[in-house]
Amino acid sequence: MKTRSLVTIADTSKEKIMYLLEMAHEFEKNTNRKILDGKVVATLFFEPSTRTRLSFETAANRLGARVIGFADPKITSGTKGETLKDTIMMVSNYADIICMRHYLEGAARYASEIAPIPIVNAGDGANQHPSQTLLDLYTIYQTQGTLENLNIYMVGDLKYGRTVHSLLMAMRHFNPFFHFIAPDELKMPEEYKEYCEQQGIKYKEHKEFNAEIIKDADILYMTRVQKERFTDLMEYERVKDVYILKKEMLKDTKDNMKILHPLPRVNEIAYDVDEDPKAYYFQQAKNGLYARQAIICDCLGLTIDDVKNDPTILK
Amino acid sequence: MKKELQVAALENGTVIDHIPSNKLFDVVNLLHLQKMTTPVTIGYNLESQKMGCKGIIKVADKFFNPEEMSRLSVIAKNMQLIIIKNYEVVEKINVDIPDQLKGIVRCSNPKCICNNEPMSTHFHVTDKVRGIIKCHYCEKEQVLEKVQLI
């Protein structure tokens, strides 16, 4: 059955990305509405993710929808052996749209093929997390005024970090220059470097992370270096403090430069960076609300005109 | 010196030629030839100028459909199907990998939904020359030679 699901942003066209960003901007201007009055949004979190779930639920609540769902898979029938298909079919009877997080890769794709209502992928294992990518794109656009011709520096875990992979693929339309800064263990996988070459995306790899290297950055996209990713713990001890952003590293950076991070952070951004106007990760998280409002409305068939000429805006 | 035919000729049916010897029994299993009731001749470790060593299978009164042929393409490249009618070769078909494989091979990613739900697998063939396939669900690329058949 053909519905307007959002499973991945990797194959989304440039026009569609810009359209969703424009819609998100409308929600930033007027966040509280009743445009989804009478709708029921289900948030099914087969894997806990407080941050993403709260963001989706807030997005739905601020548009007047009602929210059902579960935050903890332990309380669902999945533990009794129910298949994903049965859960999705059951919830499809109750809700108008499903936002789902699942620990298995491809779960949202499969759900979108069997469900009679739209599915929004809120993360499927290590695979895709399109609402995160859209909020990253929105934040870049918001802070730089464009997505075109930017120097984007990605730092930390570039091997397992799905947010950097999705962002890389979504940026292919906009002629970016990527700089990948990571230890050997966590460097950008070959398949993504091949992808860059196929798409004509310029990139450079670095092992060092210092003020000199990042001075041309427009966007500094930090990620968490996770201890559990390392097979050699001595190697972890050696690199864990190398990829930390410190306040003094910012002094020669460009004025328009902004620091992003998908959060949660551990120690990779020193806390005194938070006061710097270039630190933008909390605003970035806030943008998740607008991006998710746009995603939910688009999947429910509402257009940019519906959103612009919305008579239900609460002042 | 006259070359002798190592396997008897077929009146009607299909000859599967240029099977790599080490893949011969995979072909047998894949096409469920052990369940056939018509005569099946299986040649194993036969001399081949092109391949050094090959397998050949002759199946009487059987003509394979496109789905069965696409299953075959997964096992090895460059196999050939020769359609025989009344002792004459009427068609030679080179087995070609289709653009998509549904329900034929297993995804090698244990965390893929298709290995955890009662559902059919689905792959897109992204590189026919190198035999690279991509899972429709988890999006992991895999090498055809290393994937398991269902």
Coordinates of C-alpha atoms in Angstrom, one line a residue:
Chain A
M1 CA 0.0 0.0 0.0
K2 CA 1.4 3.4 -1.0
T3 CA 1.5 5.9 1.8
R4 CA 3.7 9.0 2.4
S5 CA 6.1 7.4 4.8
L6 CA 9.6 8.8 5.7
V7 CA 12.0 5.9 6.0
T8 CA 15.3 7.4 4.7
I9 CA 16.5 10.8 3.6
A10 CA 19.3 9.4 1.5
D11 CA 17.2 9.2 -1.6
T12 CA 15.2 12.4 -1.0
S13 CA 15.4 14.9 -3.8
K14 CA 16.9 18.4 -3.3
E15 CA 13.5 19.9 -4.0
K16 CA 11.8 17.8 -1.3
I17 CA 14.5 18.6 1.2
M18 CA 14.2 22.3 0.6
Y19 CA 10.4 22.0 0.8
L20 CA 10.5 20.3 4.2
L21 CA 13.0 22.9 5.5
E22 CA 10.6 25.6 4.4
M23 CA 7.8 23.9 6.2
A24 CA 9.9 23.5 9.3
H25 CA 10.6 27.2 9.1
E26 CA 6.9 27.9 9.2
F27 CA 6.7 25.8 12.4
E28 CA 9.5 27.7 13.9
K29 CA 7.6 31.0 13.3
N30 CA 4.3 29.5 14.7
T31 CA 4.9 26.4 16.7
N32 CA 1.6 26.0 18.5
R33 CA -1.4 25.2 16.4
K34 CA -4.5 22.9 16.2
I35 CA -3.7 21.8 12.6
L36 CA -3.7 18.2 13.7
D37 CA -6.8 18.4 15.9
G38 CA -8.6 15.1 15.9
K39 CA -5.5 13.1 14.7
V40 CA -3.8 10.4 16.7
V41 CA 0.0 10.0 16.5
A42 CA 1.5 6.7 17.7
T43 CA 5.1 6.7 19.0
L44 CA 6.3 3.1 19.1
F45 CA 9.7 2.9 20.7
F46 CA 10.9 -0.7 20.4
E47 CA 14.2 0.6 21.7
P48 CA 14.3 3.4 24.3
S49 CA 15.3 6.8 23.1
T50 CA 14.0 9.5 25.5
R51 CA 15.3 12.5 23.5
T52 CA 13.9 11.5 20.2
R53 CA 10.6 10.3 21.6
L54 CA 10.0 13.5 23.6
S55 CA 10.8 15.5 20.5
F56 CA 8.2 13.6 18.4
E57 CA 5.6 13.7 21.1
T58 CA 6.1 17.4 21.7
A59 CA 5.9 18.0 17.9
A60 CA 2.5 16.2 17.8
N61 CA 1.2 17.8 21.0
R62 CA 2.0 21.3 19.9
L63 CA 0.0 20.7 16.7
G64 CA -3.1 19.6 18.6
A65 CA -2.8 15.8 18.0
R66 CA -3.2 13.2 20.6
V67 CA -0.4 10.8 21.2
I68 CA -0.5 7.1 22.0
G69 CA 2.4 4.6 22.2
F70 CA 5.1 3.0 24.3
A71 CA 8.5 4.1 25.4
D72 CA 9.8 0.8 26.7
P73 CA 9.6 -2.4 24.6
K74 CA 9.5 -4.5 27.8
I75 CA 5.8 -3.6 28.3
T76 CA 4.7 -4.6 24.8
S77 CA 3.6 -7.9 23.3
G78 CA 6.9 -8.1 21.5
T79 CA 8.2 -9.8 24.6
K80 CA 5.4 -12.3 24.3
G81 CA 6.7 -13.1 20.8
E82 CA 4.4 -10.9 18.7
T83 CA 5.9 -10.0 15.3
L84 CA 6.6 -6.5 14.3
K85 CA 3.9 -6.9 11.6
D86 CA 1.2 -7.8 14.0
T87 CA 2.1 -4.8 16.3
I88 CA 2.1 -2.4 13.3
M89 CA -1.2 -3.8 11.9
M90 CA -2.9 -3.5 15.3
V91 CA -1.7 0.1 16.0
S92 CA -2.7 1.1 12.4
N93 CA -6.3 0.5 13.4
Y94 CA -6.0 3.1 16.1
A95 CA -3.6 5.8 14.9
D96 CA -3.3 8.1 11.8
I97 CA 0.5 7.9 11.7
I98 CA 3.2 5.9 13.4
C99 CA 6.6 7.2 14.5
M100 CA 8.8 4.2 15.3
R101 CA 12.2 3.5 16.7
H102 CA 13.4 -0.1 16.4
Y103 CA 16.7 -1.8 17.2
L104 CA 16.6 -3.8 14.0
E105 CA 17.8 -2.4 10.7
G106 CA 15.2 -2.0 8.0
A107 CA 12.3 -2.3 10.5
A108 CA 10.8 1.0 9.4
R109 CA 11.1 0.1 5.7
Y110 CA 9.3 -3.1 6.3
A111 CA 6.6 -1.4 8.4
S112 CA 6.0 1.1 5.7
E113 CA 5.4 -1.7 3.2
I114 CA 2.7 -3.4 5.3
A115 CA 1.0 -0.6 7.2
P116 CA -2.0 1.2 5.7
I117 CA -1.0 4.4 7.4
P118 CA 2.3 6.5 7.1
I119 CA 5.4 5.4 9.0
V120 CA 8.1 7.8 10.2
N121 CA 11.4 6.2 10.9
A122 CA 12.7 7.5 14.2
G123 CA 15.8 5.4 13.9
D124 CA 16.3 1.7 12.8
G125 CA 19.4 0.2 14.5
A126 CA 22.6 1.5 12.9
N127 CA 20.8 2.3 9.6
Q128 CA 18.8 5.5 9.2
H129 CA 17.5 8.4 11.3
P130 CA 16.0 10.8 8.8
S131 CA 14.4 13.2 11.3
Q132 CA 17.9 13.8 12.8
T133 CA 19.3 14.5 9.4
L134 CA 16.5 16.9 8.6
L135 CA 17.0 18.8 11.8
D136 CA 20.8 18.9 11.1
L137 CA 20.1 20.3 7.6
Y138 CA 17.6 22.8 9.1
T139 CA 20.2 24.0 11.6
I140 CA 22.9 24.3 9.0
Y141 CA 20.5 26.3 6.8
Q142 CA 19.3 28.4 9.7
T143 CA 22.9 29.4 10.8
Q144 CA 24.5 29.7 7.4
G145 CA 21.6 31.0 5.3
T146 CA 22.4 28.4 2.7
L147 CA 23.3 24.7 2.3
E148 CA 25.5 25.3 -0.7
N149 CA 29.3 25.3 -0.9
L150 CA 30.0 24.8 2.9
N151 CA 33.0 23.4 4.6
I152 CA 31.7 20.8 7.0
Y153 CA 34.1 19.2 9.5
M154 CA 33.0 15.9 11.0
V155 CA 34.8 14.9 14.2
G156 CA 34.9 11.7 16.4
D157 CA 33.2 8.5 15.6
L158 CA 32.8 8.5 11.8
K159 CA 32.7 4.8 11.5
Y160 CA 29.6 3.9 13.5
G161 CA 27.9 7.3 13.7
R162 CA 24.8 7.0 11.5
T163 CA 24.1 10.7 11.8
V164 CA 27.3 11.6 10.0
H165 CA 26.6 9.1 7.3
S166 CA 23.0 10.3 6.7
L167 CA 24.1 13.9 6.7
L168 CA 26.9 13.2 4.3
M169 CA 24.4 11.5 1.9
A170 CA 21.8 14.2 2.2
M171 CA 24.4 17.0 1.6
R172 CA 25.3 15.5 -1.8
H173 CA 23.0 18.0 -3.6
F174 CA 24.8 21.0 -2.1
N175 CA 28.4 20.8 -3.2
P176 CA 30.0 20.5 0.3
F177 CA 33.6 20.1 1.2
F178 CA 33.9 17.5 4.0
H179 CA 36.8 17.1 6.4
F180 CA 36.7 13.9 8.3
I181 CA 38.6 14.0 11.6
A182 CA 38.8 10.6 13.4
P183 CA 41.2 8.1 14.8
D184 CA 42.1 5.1 12.6
E185 CA 39.7 2.8 14.4
L186 CA 36.7 5.2 13.8
K187 CA 37.5 6.7 10.4
M188 CA 34.9 7.2 7.7
P189 CA 34.2 3.8 6.1
E190 CA 35.4 3.1 2.6
E191 CA 31.8 2.8 1.3
Y192 CA 31.1 6.4 2.2
K193 CA 34.3 7.7 0.7
E194 CA 33.5 5.8 -2.4
Y195 CA 30.0 7.4 -2.3
C196 CA 31.7 10.8 -2.1
E197 CA 33.8 10.0 -5.1
Q198 CA 30.8 8.8 -7.1
Q199 CA 28.9 11.9 -6.3
G200 CA 31.8 14.2 -6.9
I201 CA 31.9 15.3 -3.2
K202 CA 35.2 16.8 -2.1
Y203 CA 36.7 15.4 1.1
K204 CA 39.9 15.3 3.1
E205 CA 40.8 13.1 6.0
H206 CA 42.7 14.1 9.2
K207 CA 43.9 12.4 12.3
E208 CA 44.9 15.6 14.1
F209 CA 42.2 17.7 15.7
N210 CA 43.5 21.2 16.5
A211 CA 42.8 24.9 16.0
E212 CA 44.8 25.1 12.7
I213 CA 42.8 22.3 11.1
I214 CA 39.4 23.7 11.8
K215 CA 40.0 27.3 11.0
D216 CA 38.1 27.2 7.7
A217 CA 35.1 25.3 9.0
D218 CA 31.6 26.6 8.5
I219 CA 30.1 23.7 10.4
L220 CA 31.9 21.6 13.1
Y221 CA 29.9 18.5 13.6
M222 CA 31.1 16.8 16.8
T223 CA 30.2 13.2 17.7
R224 CA 30.8 11.0 20.7
V225 CA 33.8 8.6 20.8
Q226 CA 32.3 5.6 22.5
K227 CA 34.5 3.3 24.5
E228 CA 32.5 0.2 23.6
R229 CA 33.4 0.6 19.9
F230 CA 37.1 -0.1 20.6
T231 CA 38.6 -3.6 20.6
D232 CA 41.8 -2.3 22.0
L233 CA 41.2 -0.3 25.2
M234 CA 44.7 1.0 25.2
E235 CA 44.0 2.6 21.9
Y236 CA 40.8 4.1 23.4
E237 CA 42.8 5.6 26.2
R238 CA 45.2 7.0 23.7
V239 CA 42.6 8.7 21.5
K240 CA 39.8 9.6 23.9
D241 CA 41.2 13.0 24.8
V242 CA 42.5 13.9 21.3
Y243 CA 39.0 14.5 19.9
I244 CA 37.8 17.0 22.5
L245 CA 36.8 20.5 21.4
K246 CA 38.2 23.1 23.8
K247 CA 37.4 26.8 24.0
E248 CA 40.8 28.0 23.0
M249 CA 40.5 26.1 19.7
L250 CA 37.8 28.4 18.6
K251 CA 39.7 31.7 18.5
D252 CA 40.8 31.6 14.9
T253 CA 37.6 30.0 13.5
K254 CA 35.3 31.8 11.1
D255 CA 32.7 34.1 12.5
N256 CA 29.9 32.2 10.9
M257 CA 31.2 28.9 12.2
K258 CA 28.7 26.8 14.4
I259 CA 29.3 23.8 16.5
L260 CA 26.7 21.0 16.1
H261 CA 26.4 17.7 18.0
P262 CA 23.5 15.2 17.8
L263 CA 23.7 14.8 21.6
P264 CA 24.1 13.3 24.1
R265 CA 27.6 14.5 24.7
V266 CA 30.0 13.1 27.2
N267 CA 33.3 14.9 27.3
E268 CA 34.0 15.6 23.6
I269 CA 32.9 19.3 23.9
A270 CA 34.4 21.0 27.0
Y271 CA 31.7 22.6 29.1
D272 CA 33.2 26.1 28.8
V273 CA 32.5 26.0 25.0
D274 CA 28.7 26.1 25.9
E275 CA 28.9 29.9 26.5
D276 CA 30.5 30.6 23.2
P277 CA 28.0 31.9 20.6
K278 CA 29.4 29.4 18.2
A279 CA 28.1 26.6 20.3
Y280 CA 24.8 25.7 18.7
Y281 CA 23.9 22.2 19.8
F282 CA 21.1 23.1 22.1
Q283 CA 19.4 25.2 19.5
Q284 CA 20.0 22.3 17.1
A285 CA 18.1 20.0 19.4
K286 CA 15.2 22.5 19.6
N287 CA 15.1 22.5 15.8
G288 CA 14.2 18.9 16.0
L289 CA 10.8 19.9 17.1
Y290 CA 10.2 22.0 13.9
A291 CA 11.7 19.4 11.7
R292 CA 9.5 16.7 13.2
Q293 CA 6.4 18.9 12.9
A294 CA 7.1 19.3 9.2
I295 CA 7.7 15.5 8.8
I296 CA 4.5 14.5 10.6
C297 CA 2.4 17.0 8.6
D298 CA 4.0 16.1 5.3
C299 CA 3.4 12.4 5.9
L300 CA -0.2 13.1 6.8
G301 CA -0.7 14.8 3.4
L302 CA -0.6 18.5 4.6
T303 CA 1.1 20.9 2.2
I304 CA 3.2 24.0 2.7
D305 CA 0.1 26.0 1.8
D306 CA -1.9 24.3 4.4
V307 CA 0.8 25.2 6.9
K308 CA 1.2 28.8 5.7
N309 CA -2.6 29.5 5.6
D310 CA -3.3 27.6 8.8
P311 CA -6.3 29.2 10.6
T312 CA -5.6 27.2 13.7
I313 CA -2.4 29.0 14.7
L314 CA -2.5 29.8 18.5
K315 CA -1.2 33.2 19.2
Chain B
M1 CA 41.3 -38.0 -32.2
K2 CA 37.5 -38.1 -32.0
K3 CA 36.1 -36.4 -28.9
E4 CA 33.5 -38.6 -27.2
L5 CA 30.4 -37.2 -25.7
Q6 CA 30.7 -37.7 -22.0
V7 CA 26.9 -37.5 -21.4
A8 CA 24.1 -38.9 -23.5
A9 CA 22.1 -36.6 -25.8
L10 CA 18.7 -35.3 -24.9
E11 CA 15.5 -35.5 -26.9
N12 CA 13.6 -32.7 -25.2
G13 CA 14.6 -30.7 -22.2
T14 CA 17.2 -28.3 -20.9
V15 CA 21.0 -28.6 -20.6
I16 CA 22.6 -26.4 -18.0
D17 CA 26.2 -25.9 -19.1
H18 CA 29.3 -24.2 -17.8
I19 CA 28.5 -24.9 -14.2
P20 CA 31.6 -24.4 -12.0
S21 CA 32.2 -27.9 -10.5
N22 CA 32.1 -26.7 -7.0
K23 CA 28.7 -25.2 -7.6
L24 CA 27.1 -28.2 -9.2
F25 CA 25.3 -29.5 -6.2
D26 CA 24.1 -26.0 -5.3
V27 CA 22.4 -25.9 -8.7
V28 CA 20.8 -29.3 -8.0
N29 CA 19.5 -28.1 -4.7
L30 CA 18.4 -24.8 -5.9
L31 CA 16.3 -26.2 -8.7
H32 CA 15.1 -29.1 -6.6
L33 CA 16.3 -31.6 -9.1
Q34 CA 16.2 -34.4 -6.6
K35 CA 12.5 -34.1 -6.7
M36 CA 12.2 -34.4 -10.5
T37 CA 10.5 -37.5 -11.9
T38 CA 11.9 -37.2 -15.4
P39 CA 15.4 -38.4 -16.2
V40 CA 18.2 -36.1 -15.0
T41 CA 21.8 -36.6 -16.0
I42 CA 24.4 -35.0 -13.9
G43 CA 28.0 -34.6 -15.1
Y44 CA 30.6 -33.7 -12.5
N45 CA 34.3 -32.7 -12.9
L46 CA 34.1 -32.8 -16.7
E47 CA 36.9 -31.4 -18.7
S48 CA 36.3 -28.0 -20.1
Q49 CA 38.7 -25.9 -22.3
K50 CA 37.2 -22.7 -21.0
M51 CA 36.9 -23.5 -17.3
G52 CA 39.3 -26.4 -16.7
C53 CA 36.7 -28.3 -14.9
K54 CA 33.0 -28.0 -15.1
G55 CA 29.6 -29.5 -14.3
I56 CA 26.8 -30.1 -16.7
I57 CA 23.2 -31.1 -16.0
K58 CA 20.6 -32.4 -18.5
V59 CA 17.0 -32.4 -17.5
A60 CA 14.6 -34.2 -19.7
D61 CA 11.2 -32.6 -20.5
K62 CA 11.8 -29.6 -18.3
F63 CA 12.0 -25.9 -19.3
F64 CA 12.8 -23.4 -16.7
N65 CA 10.8 -20.3 -16.0
P66 CA 12.4 -16.8 -15.6
E67 CA 12.2 -17.0 -11.8
E68 CA 14.1 -20.3 -11.7
M69 CA 16.7 -18.8 -14.1
S70 CA 17.2 -15.8 -11.8
R71 CA 17.7 -18.2 -8.9
L72 CA 20.4 -19.9 -11.0
S73 CA 22.2 -16.6 -11.7
V74 CA 22.9 -16.2 -8.0
I75 CA 25.1 -19.3 -7.9
A76 CA 27.5 -18.5 -10.7
K77 CA 28.0 -16.2 -13.5
N78 CA 28.3 -17.3 -17.2
M79 CA 26.2 -20.4 -16.9
Q80 CA 24.3 -21.3 -20.1
L81 CA 20.9 -22.9 -20.6
I82 CA 20.5 -24.8 -23.8
I83 CA 16.9 -25.6 -24.8
I84 CA 16.6 -28.9 -26.7
K85 CA 13.6 -29.9 -28.8
N86 CA 13.6 -33.0 -30.8
Y87 CA 17.4 -33.4 -30.4
E88 CA 18.0 -29.9 -31.8
V89 CA 19.3 -26.9 -30.0
V90 CA 16.5 -24.3 -30.3
E91 CA 17.8 -21.7 -28.0
K92 CA 20.9 -20.8 -25.9
I93 CA 20.3 -18.5 -22.9
N94 CA 23.1 -16.9 -20.9
V95 CA 21.9 -16.8 -17.3
D96 CA 21.9 -13.2 -16.3
I97 CA 21.5 -11.6 -12.9
P98 CA 18.2 -9.8 -12.6
D99 CA 17.9 -6.3 -11.1
Q100 CA 16.2 -7.6 -8.0
L101 CA 16.3 -10.8 -6.0
K102 CA 13.3 -11.6 -3.9
G103 CA 13.2 -14.6 -1.6
I104 CA 16.3 -16.1 -3.1
V105 CA 19.2 -15.3 -0.8
R106 CA 19.6 -14.5 2.9
C107 CA 20.8 -11.2 4.3
S108 CA 24.1 -11.6 6.1
N109 CA 23.3 -8.9 8.6
P110 CA 21.9 -10.6 11.7
K111 CA 20.4 -7.3 12.8
C112 CA 18.4 -6.9 9.6
I113 CA 14.6 -7.1 10.1
C114 CA 14.4 -9.7 7.4
N115 CA 16.3 -12.2 9.6
N116 CA 14.0 -11.5 12.5
E117 CA 10.5 -11.5 11.0
P118 CA 8.6 -14.1 9.0
M119 CA 9.0 -12.2 5.8
S120 CA 10.6 -12.5 2.3
T121 CA 14.1 -11.1 1.6
H122 CA 14.6 -8.5 -1.0
F123 CA 17.8 -7.3 -2.6
H124 CA 18.7 -4.8 -5.3
V125 CA 21.6 -5.8 -7.6
T126 CA 23.8 -2.8 -7.6
D127 CA 26.8 -4.1 -9.5
K128 CA 26.2 -7.0 -11.9
V129 CA 29.8 -7.3 -12.9
R130 CA 31.2 -7.5 -9.4
G131 CA 28.1 -9.3 -8.1
I132 CA 27.2 -6.7 -5.4
I133 CA 23.8 -6.7 -3.9
K134 CA 22.1 -4.4 -1.4
C135 CA 19.5 -5.4 1.1
H136 CA 16.3 -3.5 0.5
Y137 CA 15.7 -3.3 4.2
C138 CA 19.0 -2.8 6.1
E139 CA 20.7 -1.3 3.1
K140 CA 23.9 -3.3 3.7
E141 CA 25.8 -4.1 0.5
Q142 CA 26.9 -7.7 0.2
V143 CA 28.9 -9.9 -2.2
L144 CA 26.8 -12.4 -4.1
E145 CA 29.4 -15.1 -3.9
K146 CA 29.3 -15.0 -0.1
V147 CA 25.6 -14.9 0.6
Q148 CA 23.6 -17.9 1.6
L149 CA 20.8 -19.3 -0.5
I150 CA 17.4 -19.7 1.2

